[in-house]
Coordinates of C-alpha atoms in Angstrom, one line a residue:
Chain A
X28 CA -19.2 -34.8 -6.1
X29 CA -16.1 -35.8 -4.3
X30 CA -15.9 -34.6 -0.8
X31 CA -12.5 -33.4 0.2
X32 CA -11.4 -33.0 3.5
X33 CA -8.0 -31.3 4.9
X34 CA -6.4 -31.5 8.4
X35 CA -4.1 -29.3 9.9
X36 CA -1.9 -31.4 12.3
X37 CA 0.1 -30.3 14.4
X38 CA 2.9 -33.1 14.5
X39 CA 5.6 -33.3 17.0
X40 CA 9.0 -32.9 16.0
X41 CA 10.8 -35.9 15.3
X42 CA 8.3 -37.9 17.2
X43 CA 7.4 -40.5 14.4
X44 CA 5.4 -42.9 16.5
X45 CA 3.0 -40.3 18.1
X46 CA 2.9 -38.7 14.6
X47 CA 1.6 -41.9 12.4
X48 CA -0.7 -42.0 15.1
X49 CA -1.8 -37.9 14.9
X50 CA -1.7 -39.0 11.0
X51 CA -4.2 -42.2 11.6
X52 CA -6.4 -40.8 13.8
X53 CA -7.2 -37.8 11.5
X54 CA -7.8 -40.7 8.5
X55 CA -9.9 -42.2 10.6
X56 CA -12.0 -39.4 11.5
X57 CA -12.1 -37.6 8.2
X58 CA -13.3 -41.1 6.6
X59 CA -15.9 -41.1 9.5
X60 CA -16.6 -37.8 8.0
X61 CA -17.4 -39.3 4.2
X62 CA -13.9 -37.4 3.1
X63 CA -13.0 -39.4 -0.2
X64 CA -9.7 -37.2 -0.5
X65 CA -7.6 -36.9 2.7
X66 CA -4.8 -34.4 2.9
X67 CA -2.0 -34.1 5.2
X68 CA 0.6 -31.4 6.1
X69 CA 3.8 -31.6 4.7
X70 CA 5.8 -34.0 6.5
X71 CA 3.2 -34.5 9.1
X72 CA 4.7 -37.8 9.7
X73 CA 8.1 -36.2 11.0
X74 CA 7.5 -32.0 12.5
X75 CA 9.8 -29.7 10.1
X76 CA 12.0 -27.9 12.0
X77 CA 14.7 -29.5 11.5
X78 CA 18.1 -27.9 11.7
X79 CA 20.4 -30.4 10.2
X80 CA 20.3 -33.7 7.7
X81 CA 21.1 -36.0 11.0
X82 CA 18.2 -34.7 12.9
X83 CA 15.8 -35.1 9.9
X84 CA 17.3 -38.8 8.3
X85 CA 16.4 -39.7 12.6
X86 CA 12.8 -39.9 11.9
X87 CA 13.1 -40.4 8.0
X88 CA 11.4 -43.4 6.2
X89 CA 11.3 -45.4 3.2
X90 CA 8.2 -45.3 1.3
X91 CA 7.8 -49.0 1.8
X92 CA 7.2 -48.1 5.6
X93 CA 4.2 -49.6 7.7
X94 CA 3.0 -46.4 7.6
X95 CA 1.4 -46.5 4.5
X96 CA 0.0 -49.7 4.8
X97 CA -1.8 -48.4 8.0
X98 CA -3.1 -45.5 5.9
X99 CA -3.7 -47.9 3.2
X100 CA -6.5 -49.8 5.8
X101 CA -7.8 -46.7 7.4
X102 CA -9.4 -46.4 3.7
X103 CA -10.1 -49.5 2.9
X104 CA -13.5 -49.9 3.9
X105 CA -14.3 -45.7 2.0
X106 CA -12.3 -46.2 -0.9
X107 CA -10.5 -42.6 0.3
X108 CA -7.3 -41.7 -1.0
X109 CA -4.8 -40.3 1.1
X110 CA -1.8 -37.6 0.3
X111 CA 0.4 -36.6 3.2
X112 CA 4.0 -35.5 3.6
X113 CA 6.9 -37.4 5.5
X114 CA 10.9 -37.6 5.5
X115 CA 11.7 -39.7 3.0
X116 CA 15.1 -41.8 3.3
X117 CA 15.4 -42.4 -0.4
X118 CA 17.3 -45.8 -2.1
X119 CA 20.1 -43.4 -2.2
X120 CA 20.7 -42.5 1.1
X121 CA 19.5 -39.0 0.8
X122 CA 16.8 -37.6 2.5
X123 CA 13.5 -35.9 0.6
X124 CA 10.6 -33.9 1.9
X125 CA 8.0 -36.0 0.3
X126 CA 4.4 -36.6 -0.2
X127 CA 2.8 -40.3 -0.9
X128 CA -0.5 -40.5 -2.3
X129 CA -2.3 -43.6 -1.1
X130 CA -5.2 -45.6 -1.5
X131 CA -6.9 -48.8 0.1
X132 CA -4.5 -50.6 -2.1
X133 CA -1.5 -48.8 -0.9
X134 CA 0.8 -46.1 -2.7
X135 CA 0.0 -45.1 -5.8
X136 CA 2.7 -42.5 -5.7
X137 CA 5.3 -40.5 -4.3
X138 CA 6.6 -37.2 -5.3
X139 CA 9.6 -35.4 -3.8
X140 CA 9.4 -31.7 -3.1
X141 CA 11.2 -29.8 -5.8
X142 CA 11.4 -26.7 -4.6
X143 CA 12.9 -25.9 -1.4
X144 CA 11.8 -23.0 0.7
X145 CA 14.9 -21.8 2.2
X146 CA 16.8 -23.6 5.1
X147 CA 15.5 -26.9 3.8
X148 CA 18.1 -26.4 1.4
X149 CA 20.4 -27.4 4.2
X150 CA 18.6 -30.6 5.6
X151 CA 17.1 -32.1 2.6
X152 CA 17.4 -32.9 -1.3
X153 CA 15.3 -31.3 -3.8
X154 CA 13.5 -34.1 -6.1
X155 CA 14.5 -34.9 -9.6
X156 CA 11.4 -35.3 -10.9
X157 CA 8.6 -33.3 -12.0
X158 CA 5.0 -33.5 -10.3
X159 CA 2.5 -36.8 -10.6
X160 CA -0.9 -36.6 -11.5
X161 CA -2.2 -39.9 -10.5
X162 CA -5.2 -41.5 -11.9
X163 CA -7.0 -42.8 -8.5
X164 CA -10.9 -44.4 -7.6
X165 CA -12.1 -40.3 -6.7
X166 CA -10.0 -38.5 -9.3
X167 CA -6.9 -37.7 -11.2
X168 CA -4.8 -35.9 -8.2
X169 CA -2.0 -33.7 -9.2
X170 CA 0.8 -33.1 -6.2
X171 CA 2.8 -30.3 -5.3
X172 CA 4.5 -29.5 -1.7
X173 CA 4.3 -26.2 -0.3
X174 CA 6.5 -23.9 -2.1
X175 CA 6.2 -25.8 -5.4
X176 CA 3.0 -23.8 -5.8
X177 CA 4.0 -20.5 -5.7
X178 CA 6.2 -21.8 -9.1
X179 CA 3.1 -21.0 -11.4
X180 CA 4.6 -23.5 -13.9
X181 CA 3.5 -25.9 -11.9
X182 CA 0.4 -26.1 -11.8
X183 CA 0.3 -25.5 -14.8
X184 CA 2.2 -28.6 -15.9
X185 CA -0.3 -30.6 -13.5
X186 CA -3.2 -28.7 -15.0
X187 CA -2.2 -29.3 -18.7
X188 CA -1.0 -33.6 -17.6
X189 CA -5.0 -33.6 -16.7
X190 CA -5.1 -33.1 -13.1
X191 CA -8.8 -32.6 -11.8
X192 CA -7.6 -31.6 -7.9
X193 CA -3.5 -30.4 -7.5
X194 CA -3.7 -31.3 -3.4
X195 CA -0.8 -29.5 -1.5
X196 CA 0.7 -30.5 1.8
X197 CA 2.0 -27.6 2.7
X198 CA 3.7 -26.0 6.2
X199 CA 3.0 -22.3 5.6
X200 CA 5.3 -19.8 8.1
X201 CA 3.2 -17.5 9.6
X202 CA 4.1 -14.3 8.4
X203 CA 2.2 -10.4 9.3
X204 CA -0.3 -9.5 6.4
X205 CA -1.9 -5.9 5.8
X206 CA -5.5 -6.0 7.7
X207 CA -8.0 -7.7 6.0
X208 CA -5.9 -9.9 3.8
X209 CA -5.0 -12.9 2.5
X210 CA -1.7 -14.9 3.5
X211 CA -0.4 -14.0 0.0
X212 CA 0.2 -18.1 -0.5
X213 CA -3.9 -18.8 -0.4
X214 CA -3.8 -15.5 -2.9
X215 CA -1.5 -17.4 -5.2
X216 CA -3.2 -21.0 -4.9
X217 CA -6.6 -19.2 -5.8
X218 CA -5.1 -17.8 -8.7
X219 CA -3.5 -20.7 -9.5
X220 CA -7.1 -22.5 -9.2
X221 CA -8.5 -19.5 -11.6
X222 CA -6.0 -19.3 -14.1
X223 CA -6.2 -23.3 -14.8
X224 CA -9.5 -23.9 -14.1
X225 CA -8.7 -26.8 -11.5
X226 CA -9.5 -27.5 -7.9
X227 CA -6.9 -26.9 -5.3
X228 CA -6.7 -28.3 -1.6
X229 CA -3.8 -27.2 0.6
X230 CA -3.5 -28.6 4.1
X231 CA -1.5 -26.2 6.1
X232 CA -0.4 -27.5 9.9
X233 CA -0.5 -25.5 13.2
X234 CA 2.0 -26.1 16.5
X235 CA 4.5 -24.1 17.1
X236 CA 8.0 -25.7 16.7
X237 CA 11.2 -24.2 18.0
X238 CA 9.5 -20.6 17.7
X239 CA 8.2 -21.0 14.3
X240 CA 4.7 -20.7 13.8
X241 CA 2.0 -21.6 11.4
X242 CA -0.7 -19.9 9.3
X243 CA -3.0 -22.5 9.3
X244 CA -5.0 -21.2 6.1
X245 CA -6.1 -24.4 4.8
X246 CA -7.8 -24.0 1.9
X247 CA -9.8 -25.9 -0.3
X248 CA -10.4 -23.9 -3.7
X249 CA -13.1 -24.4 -6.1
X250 CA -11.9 -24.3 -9.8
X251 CA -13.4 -20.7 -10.4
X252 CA -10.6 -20.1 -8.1
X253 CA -12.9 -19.2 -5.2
X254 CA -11.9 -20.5 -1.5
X255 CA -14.7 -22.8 -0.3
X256 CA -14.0 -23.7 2.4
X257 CA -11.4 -23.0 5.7
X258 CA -9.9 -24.8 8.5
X259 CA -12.6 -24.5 11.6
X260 CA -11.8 -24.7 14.9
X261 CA -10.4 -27.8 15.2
X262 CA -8.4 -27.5 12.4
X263 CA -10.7 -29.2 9.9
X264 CA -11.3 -27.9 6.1
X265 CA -14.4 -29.5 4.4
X266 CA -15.7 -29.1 1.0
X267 CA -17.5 -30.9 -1.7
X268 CA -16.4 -30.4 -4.5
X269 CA -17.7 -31.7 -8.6
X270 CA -14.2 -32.6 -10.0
X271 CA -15.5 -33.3 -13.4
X272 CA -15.6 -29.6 -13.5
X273 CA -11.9 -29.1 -14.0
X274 CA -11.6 -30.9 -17.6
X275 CA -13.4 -28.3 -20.0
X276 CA -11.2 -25.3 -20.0
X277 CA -13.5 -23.7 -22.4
X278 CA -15.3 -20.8 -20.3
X279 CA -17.8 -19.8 -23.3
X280 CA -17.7 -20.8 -27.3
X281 CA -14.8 -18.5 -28.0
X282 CA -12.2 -19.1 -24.8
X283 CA -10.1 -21.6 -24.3
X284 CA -8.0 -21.3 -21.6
X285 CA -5.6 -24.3 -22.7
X286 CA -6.7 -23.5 -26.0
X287 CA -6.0 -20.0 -26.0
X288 CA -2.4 -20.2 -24.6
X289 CA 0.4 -19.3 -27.1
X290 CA 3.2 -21.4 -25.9
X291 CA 5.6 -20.5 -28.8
X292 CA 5.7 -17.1 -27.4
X293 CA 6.6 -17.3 -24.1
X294 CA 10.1 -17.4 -22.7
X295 CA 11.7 -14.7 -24.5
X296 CA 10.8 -11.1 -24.9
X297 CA 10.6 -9.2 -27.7
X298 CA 12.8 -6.4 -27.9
X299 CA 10.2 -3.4 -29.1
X300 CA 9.1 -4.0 -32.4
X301 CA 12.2 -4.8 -34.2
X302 CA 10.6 -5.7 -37.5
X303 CA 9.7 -2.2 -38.1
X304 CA 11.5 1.2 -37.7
X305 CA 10.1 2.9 -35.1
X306 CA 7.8 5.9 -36.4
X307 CA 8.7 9.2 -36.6
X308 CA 7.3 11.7 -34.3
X309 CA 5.0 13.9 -36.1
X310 CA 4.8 17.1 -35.2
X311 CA 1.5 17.6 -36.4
X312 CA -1.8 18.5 -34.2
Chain B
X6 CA 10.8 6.2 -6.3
X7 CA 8.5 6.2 -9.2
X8 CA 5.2 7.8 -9.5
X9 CA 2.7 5.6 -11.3
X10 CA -1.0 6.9 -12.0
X11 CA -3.6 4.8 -13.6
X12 CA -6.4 6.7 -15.3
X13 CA -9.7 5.1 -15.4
X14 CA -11.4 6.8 -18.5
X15 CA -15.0 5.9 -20.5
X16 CA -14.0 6.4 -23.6
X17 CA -16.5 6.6 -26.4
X18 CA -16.9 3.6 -28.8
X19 CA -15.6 5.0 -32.2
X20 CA -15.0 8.2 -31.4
X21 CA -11.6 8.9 -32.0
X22 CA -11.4 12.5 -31.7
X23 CA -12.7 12.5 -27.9
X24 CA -11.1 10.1 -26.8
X25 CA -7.5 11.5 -28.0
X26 CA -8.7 14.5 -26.1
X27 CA -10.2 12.1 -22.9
X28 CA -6.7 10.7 -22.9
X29 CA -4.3 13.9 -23.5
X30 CA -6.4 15.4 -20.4
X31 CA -6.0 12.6 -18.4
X32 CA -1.8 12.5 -19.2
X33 CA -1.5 16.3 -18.7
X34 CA -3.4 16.0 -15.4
X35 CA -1.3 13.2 -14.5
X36 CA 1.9 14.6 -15.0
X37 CA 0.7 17.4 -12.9
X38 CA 0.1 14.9 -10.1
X39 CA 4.2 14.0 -10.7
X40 CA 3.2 10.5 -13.0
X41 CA 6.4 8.7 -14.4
X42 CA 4.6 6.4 -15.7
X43 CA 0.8 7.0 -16.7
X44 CA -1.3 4.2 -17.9
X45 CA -4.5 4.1 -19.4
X46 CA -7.0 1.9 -20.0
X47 CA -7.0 -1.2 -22.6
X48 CA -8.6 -0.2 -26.2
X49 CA -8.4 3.9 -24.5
X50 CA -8.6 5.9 -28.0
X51 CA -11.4 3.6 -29.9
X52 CA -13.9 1.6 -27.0
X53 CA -14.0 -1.8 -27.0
X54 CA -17.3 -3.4 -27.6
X55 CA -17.2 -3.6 -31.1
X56 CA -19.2 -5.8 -32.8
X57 CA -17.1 -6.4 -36.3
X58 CA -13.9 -5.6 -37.8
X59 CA -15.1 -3.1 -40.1
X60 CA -16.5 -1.3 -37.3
X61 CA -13.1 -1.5 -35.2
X62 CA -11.4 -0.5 -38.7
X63 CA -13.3 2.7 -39.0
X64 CA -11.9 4.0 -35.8
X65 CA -8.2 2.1 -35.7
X66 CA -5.1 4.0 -36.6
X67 CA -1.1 3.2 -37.6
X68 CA 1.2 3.4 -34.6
X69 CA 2.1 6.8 -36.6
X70 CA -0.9 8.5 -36.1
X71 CA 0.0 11.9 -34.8
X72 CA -1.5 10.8 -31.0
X73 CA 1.1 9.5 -30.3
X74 CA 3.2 12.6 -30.9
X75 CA 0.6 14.2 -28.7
X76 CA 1.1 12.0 -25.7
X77 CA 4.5 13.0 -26.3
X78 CA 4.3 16.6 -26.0
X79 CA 2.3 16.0 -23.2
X80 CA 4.9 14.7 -21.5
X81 CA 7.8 16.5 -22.6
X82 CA 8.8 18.5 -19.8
X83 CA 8.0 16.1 -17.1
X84 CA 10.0 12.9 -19.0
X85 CA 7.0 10.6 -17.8
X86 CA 6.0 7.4 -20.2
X87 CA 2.4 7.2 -21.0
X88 CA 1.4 3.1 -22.0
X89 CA -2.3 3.3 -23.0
X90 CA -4.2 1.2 -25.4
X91 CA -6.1 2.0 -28.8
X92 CA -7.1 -0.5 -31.8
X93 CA -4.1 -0.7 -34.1
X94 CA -4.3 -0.4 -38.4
X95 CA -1.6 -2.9 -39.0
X96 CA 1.0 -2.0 -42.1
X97 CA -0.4 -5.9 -43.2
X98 CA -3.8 -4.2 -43.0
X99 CA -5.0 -6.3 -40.2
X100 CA -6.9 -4.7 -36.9
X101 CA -4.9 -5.3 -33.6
X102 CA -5.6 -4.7 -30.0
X103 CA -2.5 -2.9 -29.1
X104 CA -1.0 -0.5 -26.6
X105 CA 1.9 2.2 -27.3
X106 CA 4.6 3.3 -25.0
X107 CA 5.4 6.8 -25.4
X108 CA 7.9 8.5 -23.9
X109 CA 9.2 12.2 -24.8
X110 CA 10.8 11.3 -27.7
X111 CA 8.5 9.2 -29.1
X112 CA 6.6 5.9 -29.3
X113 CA 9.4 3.5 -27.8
X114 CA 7.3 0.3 -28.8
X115 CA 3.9 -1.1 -29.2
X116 CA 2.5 -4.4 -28.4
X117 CA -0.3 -6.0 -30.0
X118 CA -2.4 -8.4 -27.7
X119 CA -1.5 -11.8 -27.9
X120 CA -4.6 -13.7 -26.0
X121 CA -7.5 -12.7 -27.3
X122 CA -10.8 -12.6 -25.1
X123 CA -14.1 -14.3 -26.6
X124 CA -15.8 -12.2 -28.7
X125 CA -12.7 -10.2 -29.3
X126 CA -11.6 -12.8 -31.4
X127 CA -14.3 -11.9 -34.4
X128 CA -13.0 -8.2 -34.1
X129 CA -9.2 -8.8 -34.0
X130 CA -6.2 -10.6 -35.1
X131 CA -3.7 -11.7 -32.1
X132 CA -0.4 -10.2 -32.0
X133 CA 2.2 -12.9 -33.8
X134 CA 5.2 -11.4 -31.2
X135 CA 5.9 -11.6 -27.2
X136 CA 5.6 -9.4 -25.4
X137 CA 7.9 -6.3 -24.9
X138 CA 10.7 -5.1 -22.1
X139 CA 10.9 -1.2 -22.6
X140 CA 14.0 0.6 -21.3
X141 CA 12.4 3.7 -20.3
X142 CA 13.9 6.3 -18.2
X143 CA 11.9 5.9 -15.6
X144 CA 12.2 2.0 -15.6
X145 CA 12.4 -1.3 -17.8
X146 CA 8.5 -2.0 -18.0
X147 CA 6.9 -4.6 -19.5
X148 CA 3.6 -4.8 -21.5
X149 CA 1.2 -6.6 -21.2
X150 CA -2.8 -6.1 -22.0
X151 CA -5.6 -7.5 -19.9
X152 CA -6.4 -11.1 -20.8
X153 CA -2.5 -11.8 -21.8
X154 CA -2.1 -11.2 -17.6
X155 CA -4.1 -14.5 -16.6
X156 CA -1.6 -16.5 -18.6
X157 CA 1.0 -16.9 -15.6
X158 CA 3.5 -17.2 -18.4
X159 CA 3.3 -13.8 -19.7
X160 CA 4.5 -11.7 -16.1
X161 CA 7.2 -14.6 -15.7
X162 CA 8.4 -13.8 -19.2
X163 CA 8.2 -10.3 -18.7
X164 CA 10.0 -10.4 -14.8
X165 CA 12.6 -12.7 -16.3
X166 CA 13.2 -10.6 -19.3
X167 CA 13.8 -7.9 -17.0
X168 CA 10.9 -6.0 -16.3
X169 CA 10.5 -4.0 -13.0
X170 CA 7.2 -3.2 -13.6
X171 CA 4.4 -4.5 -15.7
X172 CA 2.0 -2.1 -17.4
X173 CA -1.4 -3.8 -17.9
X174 CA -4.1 -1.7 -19.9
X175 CA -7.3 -4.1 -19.4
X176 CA -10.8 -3.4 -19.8
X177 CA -12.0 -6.0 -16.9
X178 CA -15.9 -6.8 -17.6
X179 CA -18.4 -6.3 -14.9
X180 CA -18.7 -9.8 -13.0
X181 CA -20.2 -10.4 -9.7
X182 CA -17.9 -11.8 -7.0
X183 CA -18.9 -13.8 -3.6
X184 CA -19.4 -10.9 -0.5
X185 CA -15.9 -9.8 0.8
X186 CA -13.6 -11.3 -2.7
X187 CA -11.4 -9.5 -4.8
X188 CA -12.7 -9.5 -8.7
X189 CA -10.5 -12.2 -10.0
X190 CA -8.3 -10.1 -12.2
X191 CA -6.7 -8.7 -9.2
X192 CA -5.9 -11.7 -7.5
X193 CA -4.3 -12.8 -10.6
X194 CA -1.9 -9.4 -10.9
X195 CA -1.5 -10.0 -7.0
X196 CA -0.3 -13.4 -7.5
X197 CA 1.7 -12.8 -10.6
X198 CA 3.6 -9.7 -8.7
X199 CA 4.3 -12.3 -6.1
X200 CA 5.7 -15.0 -7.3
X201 CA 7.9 -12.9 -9.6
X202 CA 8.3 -10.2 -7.5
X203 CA 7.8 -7.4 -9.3
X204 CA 5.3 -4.6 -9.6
X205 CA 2.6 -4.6 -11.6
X206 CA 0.0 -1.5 -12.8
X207 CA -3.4 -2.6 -14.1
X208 CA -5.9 0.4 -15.5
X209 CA -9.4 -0.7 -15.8
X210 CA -12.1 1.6 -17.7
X211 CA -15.5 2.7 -17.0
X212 CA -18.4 3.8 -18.9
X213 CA -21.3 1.1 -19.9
X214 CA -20.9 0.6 -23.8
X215 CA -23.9 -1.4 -25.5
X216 CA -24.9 -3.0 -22.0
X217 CA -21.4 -3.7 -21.1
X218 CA -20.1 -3.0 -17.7
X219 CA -16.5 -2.5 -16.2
X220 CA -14.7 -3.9 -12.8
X221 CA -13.3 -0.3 -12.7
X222 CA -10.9 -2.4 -10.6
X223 CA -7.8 -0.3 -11.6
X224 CA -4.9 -1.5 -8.8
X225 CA -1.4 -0.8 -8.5
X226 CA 0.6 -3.8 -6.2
X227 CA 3.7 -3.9 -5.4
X228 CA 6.9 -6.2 -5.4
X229 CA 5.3 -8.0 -2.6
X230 CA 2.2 -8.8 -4.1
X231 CA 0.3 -6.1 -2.6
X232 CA -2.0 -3.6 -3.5
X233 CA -1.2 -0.4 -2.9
X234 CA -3.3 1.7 -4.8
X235 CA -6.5 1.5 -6.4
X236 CA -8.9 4.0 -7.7
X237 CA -10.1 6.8 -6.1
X238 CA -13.8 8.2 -6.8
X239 CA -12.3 10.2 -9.7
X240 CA -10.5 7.0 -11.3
X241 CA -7.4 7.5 -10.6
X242 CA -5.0 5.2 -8.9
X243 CA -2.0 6.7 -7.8
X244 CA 1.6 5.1 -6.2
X245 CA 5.0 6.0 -5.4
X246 CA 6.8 2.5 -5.9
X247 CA 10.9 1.7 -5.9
X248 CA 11.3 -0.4 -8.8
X249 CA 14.5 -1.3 -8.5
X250 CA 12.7 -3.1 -5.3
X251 CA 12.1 -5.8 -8.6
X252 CA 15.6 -6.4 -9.5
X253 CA 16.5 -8.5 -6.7
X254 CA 14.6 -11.7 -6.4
X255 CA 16.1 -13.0 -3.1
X256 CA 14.1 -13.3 -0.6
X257 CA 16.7 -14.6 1.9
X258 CA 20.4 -15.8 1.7
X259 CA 18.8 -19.3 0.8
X260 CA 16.2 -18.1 -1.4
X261 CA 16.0 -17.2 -5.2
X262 CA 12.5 -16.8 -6.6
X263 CA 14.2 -17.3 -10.1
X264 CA 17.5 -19.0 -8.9
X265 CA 15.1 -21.7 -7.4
X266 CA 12.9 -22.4 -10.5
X267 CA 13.4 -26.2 -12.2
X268 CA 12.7 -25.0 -15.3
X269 CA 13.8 -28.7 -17.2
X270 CA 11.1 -29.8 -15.1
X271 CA 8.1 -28.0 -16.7
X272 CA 6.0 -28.5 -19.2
X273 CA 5.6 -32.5 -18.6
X274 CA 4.0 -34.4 -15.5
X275 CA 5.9 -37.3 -13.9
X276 CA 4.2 -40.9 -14.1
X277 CA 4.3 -41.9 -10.2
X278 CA 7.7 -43.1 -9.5
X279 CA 8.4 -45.1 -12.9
X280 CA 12.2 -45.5 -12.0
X281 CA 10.9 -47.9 -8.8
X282 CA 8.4 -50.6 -8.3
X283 CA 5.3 -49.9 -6.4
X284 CA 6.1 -50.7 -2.9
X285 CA 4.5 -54.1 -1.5
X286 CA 1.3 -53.3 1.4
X287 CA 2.6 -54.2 4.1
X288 CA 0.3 -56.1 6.7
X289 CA 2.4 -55.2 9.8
X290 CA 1.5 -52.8 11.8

């Protein structure tokens, strides 16, 4: 089993320094912990709030940072993999709400967040690519950030390209549910988990910035789609979990949930039978 | 707003004259109740646990059996659309699982079941078409039955083609679920309704047939995701939804559930970062 361990940060806005040191003391402890998977918020290195470009490219970095290096030893010794979001300054100049996945030999991979959850549209630049599942020492990880999941083509896509775990720095706003439910994002990542038959980790943050609070509903999902385990009081979500379990989609001899799907169909409606008249209406009883 | 009822019957396996009665009582008591839209259960006019074809044949009928005109009288005065389900005598001579909607005037389509569930498979053939948008006068609804739901690409089809609310006959087996959960069917429809933002309108069944148990989990949820009806002690679900609540999938100036998708993005993972070069560990720190 691969033991996966999420925790919701609560980094300071635009604070880099204290943050890669929030960021590094969480590693640290979750390692401590036996975690072989680490996950991060999403941009735990750099707060989110941010209400312009400037503000954000202030605390943006490269992937080449020291950052990642320092993650990279915090592992070295467990053989852990890390995924955690940060400002990216990109080769371009633009700036990317991105995750880097990141191992005791450093980066493995970073992904920028395609789909932008509303005023991020105005600070940052959606990615260009689609998702990476990357093949690492604990598992193939897929990544998505946030609002990416609530796109259910992608998990799929990570589901079908073989991930085992889709792990999801996310920064979910908190947001009034009906008594006794679900924050309707942990609702979609466990169907998400069902429907593919994979695990799925989100690491949610906490800390209020500039008025905007948090859900904090962390989540590590099992891939029956079942939430196994939560954020506890200090913000730490813990679950072991056998990853091997993802690759047979086949849930008895005769379904196939990859198997079963009917690609060719889907994208286009058919208008109501057209290859037949429709039948007249008898007025027999 | 639109009245939608759900009517959870037990049909009888193979008996075709009760259950067109079982489901003319259960549209005329409907429409007494104000339905729009009444839907009944997956497979309502023949059962479902057959254990061959020939046995499904001997109870299947055309999608011109006079039923259908039934439903319609039974819903003339009112203008309601009934969607239920019953095992379809193709003109090719094939069995299909399909579900009719029936409006005043007539059967406006039928749909044959395009995923198949397990043992299903050695009963029926899979519908060859996608899955319809109905212009109805009470609403463009989509079809889908059961199974077909858990493949996320079916409700995005159907939202994108237009629908404002999906009608799902199902026939959701018996399964136990951890203390507390949902059955997972319904957090799938929850999800789906979600992230497309339209309504959705599932119809379980009850009634044990050769050992075989039912959810009974019948649940209406609206464009939000939520549930806002599910069966009462009689089986019967009732809600009064806005549909055209579906139409518009902003959920703020900046955001566009379908606006936002990345559709040339689907369908293939990324290899991590192959336009760059792994970046170098660092050993500053």
């Amino acid at each position: 089993v691969t033991r996966i361990i999420c925790r919701q940060l609560a980094p300071i806005l635009g604070d880099l320094d204290a943050n890669i040191q929030l960021t590094l003391d969480a590693i640290r402890d979750a390692v401590e912990c036996g975690a072989q998977v680490v996950v991060l918020p999403e941009l735990a290195l750099s707060g989110y709030m941010f209400t312009s470009t400037a503000e954000a490219r202030a605390v943006a970095i490269t992937a080449q940072h020291p950052v990642f290096a320092q993650w990279a030893d915090a592992v070295r010794e467990s053989g852990a993999v890390v995924v955690g979001g940060f400002a990216e300054l990109g080769d371009d100049a633009l700036i990317y709400n991105s995750a880097a996945v990141v191992c005791s030999t450093g980066t493995l991979a970073v992904y920028r967040k395609v789909h932008l959850w509303d005023k991020e549209k105005l600070v940052f630049t959606p990615g260009s690519l689609a998702p990476p599942v990357v093949d690492t020492s604990v598992g193939r990880l897929g990544v998505l950030i946030c609002f990416d999941l609530e796109f259910p083509e992608m998990p799929r896509t990570l589901a079908l390209g073989g991930a085992e775990l889709i792990v999801t720095p996310t920064n979910w706003p908190l947001e009034t549910v009906p008594a006794g439910e679900r924050v309707p994002e942990v609702t979609v990542a466990m169907a998400a988990a069902y429907s593919n038959h994979v695990a799925i980790a989100a690491c949610d943050r906490v800390g209020a910035e500039r008025g905007q609070d948090w859900n904090g509903a962390s989540c590590i999902i099992d891939e029956h789609g079942w939430v196994v385990a939560t954020a506890d009081q200090h913000g730490v979500a813990t679950a072991d979990l056998d990853l091997s379990l993802s690759h047979d989609k086949r849930l008895s001899p005769l379904v196939d949930l990859f198997g079963d799907r009917r690609p060719e169909l889907y994208g286009a409606v058919t208008a109501p039978r057209p290859d037949r008249p429709s039948p007249a209406i008898s007025k027999e009883k």
